Amino acid sequence: MGERSVVYDTNTVVSALEFGGTPQTALLTGFTRVWDMYFSKEILSEIERVMRYDKIPVREDESELFLTVMRDEGVPVEPKVSVDESDDPDDNKFLECAFEANAQYLVSGDSDLLELGKFRGTEVVTPDGFLGQQDEGSRLTNS
């Protein structure tokens, strides 16, 4: 846990699957062997539930494939600490997971999470901000 660890919120996952683009690139980065992607049962349940909404045009086979890959490639954690930091209590599960995993990043498109900026050592960033950090790290490593 720690360095090169990331947690994604539901907003980012659904945007990645629904629209592609930057959220998808950020999500795929988490599936590389360089990164450890953490999730909790609560996060996985929420993603699964949201992907079944009629208004979300993600095919069932795509969502099932994603959930299988997330379970196989991600790292499950059981948060032992409850937090009450977000203005939206439903968002606290992402903070709890990030804290338990000692995650470097929490990638989110949610304004309630993003306004925190940093939470107990975890940087809360947009998908674009996450990718920007990767680009910055690559430049420093390749210099």
Coordinates of N, CA and C in Angstrom, one line a residue:
M1 N 0.8 -1.2 0.0 CA 0.0 0.0 0.0 C 0.9 1.2 0.0
G2 N 0.3 2.3 -0.5 CA 1.1 3.6 -0.5 C 1.5 4.1 -1.8
E3 N 2.8 4.1 -2.1 CA 3.3 4.6 -3.3 C 2.6 3.9 -4.5
R4 N 2.2 4.7 -5.5 CA 1.6 4.1 -6.7 C 0.3 3.4 -6.4
S5 N -0.5 4.0 -5.6 CA -1.8 3.4 -5.2 C -2.9 4.4 -5.5
V6 N -4.0 3.9 -6.0 CA -5.1 4.8 -6.4 C -6.5 4.2 -6.1
V7 N -7.4 5.0 -5.8 CA -8.8 4.7 -5.6 C -9.6 5.5 -6.6
Y8 N -10.6 4.9 -7.3 CA -11.5 5.6 -8.2 C -12.9 5.7 -7.6
D9 N -13.5 6.9 -7.8 CA -14.9 6.9 -7.3 C -15.8 6.5 -8.5
T10 N -17.1 6.3 -8.1 CA -18.1 5.7 -9.1 C -18.2 6.7 -10.3
N11 N -18.2 8.0 -10.0 CA -18.3 9.0 -11.1 C -17.3 8.7 -12.2
T12 N -16.0 8.5 -11.8 CA -14.9 8.3 -12.7 C -15.1 7.0 -13.5
V13 N -15.5 6.0 -12.8 CA -15.6 4.6 -13.4 C -16.7 4.7 -14.5
V14 N -17.9 5.2 -14.1 CA -19.0 5.3 -15.0 C -18.7 6.2 -16.2
S15 N -18.1 7.3 -15.9 CA -17.7 8.2 -17.0 C -16.8 7.6 -18.0
A16 N -15.8 6.8 -17.4 CA -14.9 6.1 -18.3 C -15.6 5.1 -19.2
L17 N -16.5 4.3 -18.7 CA -17.2 3.3 -19.4 C -18.2 3.9 -20.4
E18 N -18.8 5.0 -20.0 CA -19.9 5.6 -20.8 C -19.4 6.5 -21.9
F19 N -18.3 7.4 -21.6 CA -17.9 8.4 -22.5 C -16.5 8.1 -23.0
G20 N -15.7 7.3 -22.3 CA -14.3 7.1 -22.8 C -13.4 8.4 -22.4
G21 N -12.6 8.8 -23.3 CA -11.8 10.0 -23.1 C -10.9 10.0 -21.9
T22 N -10.7 11.1 -21.3 CA -9.8 11.3 -20.2 C -10.1 10.3 -19.0
P23 N -11.4 10.2 -18.6 CA -11.7 9.3 -17.5 C -11.3 7.9 -17.8
Q24 N -11.5 7.5 -19.1 CA -11.1 6.1 -19.4 C -9.6 5.9 -19.4
T25 N -8.9 6.9 -19.9 CA -7.4 6.8 -19.9 C -6.9 6.8 -18.4
A26 N -7.5 7.6 -17.5 CA -7.1 7.6 -16.1 C -7.5 6.2 -15.5
L27 N -8.6 5.7 -15.8 CA -9.0 4.4 -15.2 C -8.1 3.3 -15.7
L28 N -7.8 3.3 -17.0 CA -6.9 2.2 -17.6 C -5.5 2.3 -17.0
T29 N -5.1 3.5 -16.6 CA -3.8 3.7 -15.9 C -3.7 2.9 -14.6
G30 N -4.9 2.9 -13.9 CA -4.9 2.1 -12.7 C -4.9 0.6 -12.9
F31 N -5.1 0.1 -14.1 CA -5.1 -1.3 -14.3 C -3.7 -1.7 -14.8
T32 N -2.7 -0.8 -14.8 CA -1.4 -1.2 -15.2 C -0.7 -1.9 -14.0
R33 N 0.3 -2.6 -14.3 CA 1.1 -3.3 -13.2 C 1.9 -2.3 -12.4
V34 N 2.0 -1.1 -12.9 CA 2.7 0.0 -12.1 C 1.9 0.5 -10.9
W35 N 0.6 0.4 -11.1 CA -0.3 1.0 -10.1 C -1.1 -0.2 -9.3
D36 N -1.4 0.1 -8.1 CA -2.3 -0.8 -7.3 C -3.6 0.0 -7.2
M37 N -4.7 -0.6 -7.7 CA -6.0 0.0 -7.6 C -6.8 -0.6 -6.5
Y38 N -7.2 0.2 -5.5 CA -7.9 -0.3 -4.4 C -9.4 0.0 -4.4
F39 N -10.2 -0.9 -3.8 CA -11.6 -0.7 -3.8 C -12.1 -1.5 -2.5
S40 N -13.3 -1.0 -2.0 CA -13.9 -1.7 -0.9 C -15.2 -2.4 -1.5
K41 N -15.8 -3.2 -0.6 CA -17.1 -3.9 -1.0 C -18.1 -2.8 -1.3
E42 N -18.1 -1.8 -0.5 CA -19.1 -0.7 -0.7 C -19.0 0.0 -2.0
I43 N -17.7 0.3 -2.4 CA -17.5 0.9 -3.7 C -17.9 0.0 -4.8
L44 N -17.5 -1.2 -4.8 CA -17.8 -2.2 -5.8 C -19.4 -2.3 -6.0
S45 N -20.1 -2.4 -4.8 CA -21.5 -2.5 -4.9 C -22.2 -1.3 -5.5
E46 N -21.6 -0.1 -5.2 CA -22.2 1.1 -5.7 C -21.9 1.2 -7.2
I47 N -20.8 0.8 -7.7 CA -20.5 0.9 -9.1 C -21.4 -0.1 -9.8
E48 N -21.5 -1.3 -9.3 CA -22.4 -2.3 -9.9 C -23.9 -1.8 -10.0
R49 N -24.3 -1.2 -8.9 CA -25.7 -0.6 -8.9 C -25.9 0.5 -9.9
V50 N -25.0 1.4 -9.9 CA -25.1 2.6 -10.8 C -25.0 2.2 -12.3
M51 N -24.2 1.2 -12.6 CA -24.1 0.7 -14.0 C -25.3 0.1 -14.5
R52 N -26.2 -0.3 -13.6 CA -27.5 -0.9 -14.0 C -28.6 0.1 -14.2
Y53 N -28.3 1.4 -13.9 CA -29.4 2.4 -14.2 C -29.7 2.5 -15.6
D54 N -31.0 2.7 -15.9 CA -31.4 2.7 -17.3 C -30.8 3.9 -18.1
K55 N -30.5 5.0 -17.4 CA -30.0 6.2 -18.0 C -28.5 6.0 -18.3
I56 N -27.8 5.0 -17.8 CA -26.4 4.8 -18.1 C -26.3 3.8 -19.3
P57 N -25.8 4.3 -20.4 CA -25.8 3.4 -21.6 C -24.6 2.5 -21.7
V58 N -24.3 1.7 -20.6 CA -23.2 0.8 -20.6 C -23.9 -0.6 -20.7
R59 N -23.5 -1.3 -21.7 CA -24.0 -2.7 -21.9 C -23.7 -3.6 -20.8
E60 N -24.6 -4.5 -20.5 CA -24.4 -5.4 -19.4 C -23.2 -6.2 -19.5
D61 N -22.8 -6.7 -20.7 CA -21.6 -7.5 -20.9 C -20.3 -6.6 -20.6
E62 N -20.4 -5.3 -21.0 CA -19.3 -4.4 -20.7 C -19.1 -4.2 -19.2
S63 N -20.2 -4.0 -18.5 CA -20.2 -3.8 -17.0 C -19.7 -5.0 -16.3
E64 N -20.2 -6.2 -16.7 CA -19.8 -7.4 -16.1 C -18.3 -7.7 -16.3
L65 N -17.8 -7.4 -17.5 CA -16.4 -7.6 -17.8 C -15.5 -6.6 -16.9
F66 N -16.0 -5.4 -16.8 CA -15.2 -4.4 -16.0 C -15.2 -4.9 -14.6
L67 N -16.3 -5.3 -14.0 CA -16.4 -5.7 -12.6 C -15.5 -6.9 -12.4
T68 N -15.5 -7.9 -13.3 CA -14.6 -9.0 -13.2 C -13.1 -8.6 -13.2
V69 N -12.8 -7.7 -14.1 CA -11.4 -7.2 -14.2 C -11.0 -6.5 -12.9
M70 N -12.0 -5.7 -12.4 CA -11.7 -4.9 -11.2 C -11.5 -5.9 -10.0
R71 N -12.3 -6.9 -9.9 CA -12.1 -7.9 -8.8 C -10.8 -8.6 -8.9
D72 N -10.4 -9.0 -10.2 CA -9.2 -9.7 -10.4 C -7.9 -8.9 -10.3
E73 N -8.0 -7.7 -10.8 CA -6.8 -6.9 -10.9 C -6.6 -5.9 -9.7
G74 N -7.8 -5.5 -9.1 CA -7.8 -4.5 -8.0 C -7.4 -5.2 -6.7
V75 N -7.2 -4.4 -5.7 CA -6.9 -4.8 -4.4 C -8.0 -4.5 -3.4
P76 N -8.7 -5.5 -2.9 CA -9.8 -5.2 -2.0 C -9.3 -4.8 -0.6
V77 N -9.9 -3.8 0.0 CA -9.6 -3.5 1.4 C -10.9 -3.4 2.2
E78 N -10.8 -3.6 3.5 CA -11.9 -3.4 4.4 C -11.6 -2.3 5.3
P79 N -12.1 -1.1 5.0 CA -11.8 0.1 5.9 C -12.2 -0.2 7.3
K80 N -11.3 0.1 8.2 CA -11.5 -0.1 9.7 C -11.8 1.2 10.3
V81 N -11.7 2.3 9.6 CA -12.0 3.7 10.2 C -13.1 4.3 9.4
S82 N -14.1 4.8 10.1 CA -15.2 5.6 9.5 C -14.8 7.0 9.5
V83 N -15.1 7.7 8.4 CA -14.8 9.2 8.4 C -16.1 9.9 8.0
D84 N -16.2 11.2 8.4 CA -17.3 12.0 8.1 C -16.7 13.4 7.6
E85 N -16.1 13.3 6.4 CA -15.4 14.5 5.9 C -16.0 15.2 4.7
S86 N -16.8 14.4 4.0 CA -17.4 14.9 2.8 C -18.8 15.5 3.1
D87 N -19.1 16.6 2.3 CA -20.4 17.2 2.5 C -21.5 16.2 2.1
D88 N -21.2 15.2 1.2 CA -22.1 14.1 0.8 C -21.7 12.9 1.6
P89 N -22.4 12.4 2.6 CA -22.1 11.3 3.3 C -21.8 10.0 2.5
D90 N -22.5 9.9 1.3 CA -22.2 8.7 0.5 C -20.8 8.7 -0.1
D91 N -20.1 9.8 -0.1 CA -18.8 9.9 -0.6 C -17.7 9.4 0.4
N92 N -18.1 9.3 1.7 CA -17.1 9.0 2.7 C -16.5 7.6 2.5
K93 N -17.2 6.7 1.8 CA -16.7 5.3 1.5 C -15.4 5.4 0.7
F94 N -15.3 6.4 -0.2 CA -14.1 6.5 -1.0 C -12.9 7.0 -0.2
L95 N -13.2 7.9 0.7 CA -12.2 8.5 1.7 C -11.7 7.4 2.6
E96 N -12.6 6.6 3.1 CA -12.3 5.5 4.0 C -11.4 4.4 3.3
C97 N -11.7 4.1 2.1 CA -10.9 3.2 1.3 C -9.5 3.8 1.0
A98 N -9.5 5.0 0.6 CA -8.2 5.7 0.3 C -7.3 5.7 1.6
F99 N -7.9 6.0 2.7 CA -7.2 6.0 4.0 C -6.7 4.6 4.3
E100 N -7.5 3.6 4.3 CA -7.1 2.2 4.6 C -6.0 1.8 3.7
A101 N -6.1 2.1 2.4 CA -5.1 1.7 1.4 C -3.8 2.6 1.5
N102 N -3.9 3.7 2.2 CA -2.8 4.7 2.2 C -2.6 5.1 0.7
A103 N -3.7 5.3 0.0 CA -3.6 5.6 -1.4 C -2.9 7.0 -1.7
Q104 N -2.2 7.0 -2.7 CA -1.5 8.2 -3.2 C -2.6 9.2 -3.8
Y105 N -3.5 8.6 -4.5 CA -4.6 9.4 -5.2 C -6.0 8.8 -5.0
L106 N -6.9 9.7 -5.0 CA -8.4 9.4 -5.1 C -8.8 10.2 -6.3
V107 N -9.2 9.4 -7.4 CA -9.5 10.1 -8.7 C -11.0 10.2 -8.7
S108 N -11.5 11.5 -8.9 CA -12.9 11.7 -8.8 C -13.4 12.9 -9.7
G109 N -14.6 12.8 -10.0 CA -15.2 14.0 -10.7 C -16.3 14.6 -9.9
D110 N -16.3 14.2 -8.6 CA -17.3 14.7 -7.7 C -16.8 16.0 -6.9
S111 N -17.6 17.0 -7.0 CA -17.2 18.3 -6.5 C -17.0 18.2 -4.9
D112 N -17.9 17.4 -4.3 CA -17.7 17.3 -2.8 C -16.4 16.7 -2.4
L113 N -15.9 15.8 -3.2 CA -14.6 15.2 -2.9 C -13.5 16.1 -3.3
L114 N -13.6 16.6 -4.5 CA -12.6 17.5 -5.1 C -12.3 18.7 -4.2
E115 N -13.3 19.2 -3.6 CA -13.1 20.4 -2.8 C -12.2 20.1 -1.6
L116 N -12.1 18.9 -1.2 CA -11.2 18.5 -0.1 C -9.7 18.7 -0.5
G117 N -9.4 18.5 -1.8 CA -8.0 18.7 -2.3 C -7.1 17.6 -1.8
K118 N -7.0 17.4 -0.5 CA -6.1 16.3 0.1 C -6.9 15.8 1.3
F119 N -6.7 14.5 1.5 CA -7.4 13.9 2.7 C -6.4 12.9 3.3
R120 N -5.9 13.3 4.5 CA -5.0 12.4 5.2 C -3.9 11.8 4.4
G121 N -3.3 12.6 3.5 CA -2.1 12.2 2.7 C -2.5 11.7 1.3
T122 N -3.8 11.6 1.0 CA -4.2 11.2 -0.3 C -4.6 12.4 -1.1
E123 N -4.1 12.6 -2.3 CA -4.5 13.7 -3.1 C -5.8 13.4 -3.9
V124 N -6.8 14.3 -3.7 CA -8.0 14.1 -4.4 C -8.0 14.9 -5.7
V125 N -8.0 14.2 -6.8 CA -7.8 14.9 -8.1 C -8.8 14.4 -9.2
T126 N -9.0 15.2 -10.2 CA -9.8 14.8 -11.3 C -9.0 13.8 -12.2
P127 N -9.7 13.1 -13.1 CA -9.0 12.3 -14.0 C -7.9 13.0 -14.8
D128 N -8.2 14.2 -15.2 CA -7.2 15.0 -15.9 C -6.0 15.4 -15.0
G129 N -6.3 15.7 -13.8 CA -5.2 16.0 -12.8 C -4.4 14.8 -12.5
F130 N -5.0 13.6 -12.4 CA -4.3 12.4 -12.2 C -3.3 12.1 -13.4
L131 N -3.8 12.2 -14.6 CA -3.0 12.0 -15.8 C -1.9 13.0 -15.9
G132 N -2.2 14.3 -15.5 CA -1.1 15.3 -15.4 C 0.0 15.0 -14.5
Q133 N -0.4 14.4 -13.4 CA 0.7 14.0 -12.4 C 1.5 12.8 -13.0
Q134 N 0.9 12.0 -13.8 CA 1.7 10.9 -14.4 C 2.6 11.5 -15.4
D135 N 2.2 12.4 -16.2 CA 3.0 13.1 -17.2 C 4.2 13.8 -16.5
E136 N 3.9 14.4 -15.4 CA 5.0 15.1 -14.7 C 6.0 14.1 -14.1
G137 N 5.5 13.0 -13.6 CA 6.4 11.9 -13.1 C 7.3 11.3 -14.2
S138 N 6.7 11.2 -15.4 CA 7.4 10.6 -16.5 C 8.5 11.6 -16.9
R139 N 8.2 12.9 -16.9 CA 9.3 13.8 -17.3 C 10.4 13.8 -16.3
L140 N 10.1 13.7 -15.0 CA 11.1 13.7 -14.0 C 11.9 12.5 -14.1
T141 N 11.3 11.3 -14.3 CA 12.0 10.0 -14.4 C 12.9 10.0 -15.7
N142 N 12.4 10.5 -16.8 CA 13.2 10.5 -18.0 C 14.2 11.6 -18.2
S143 N 14.3 12.5 -17.2 CA 15.3 13.6 -17.3 C 16.7 13.1 -17.1

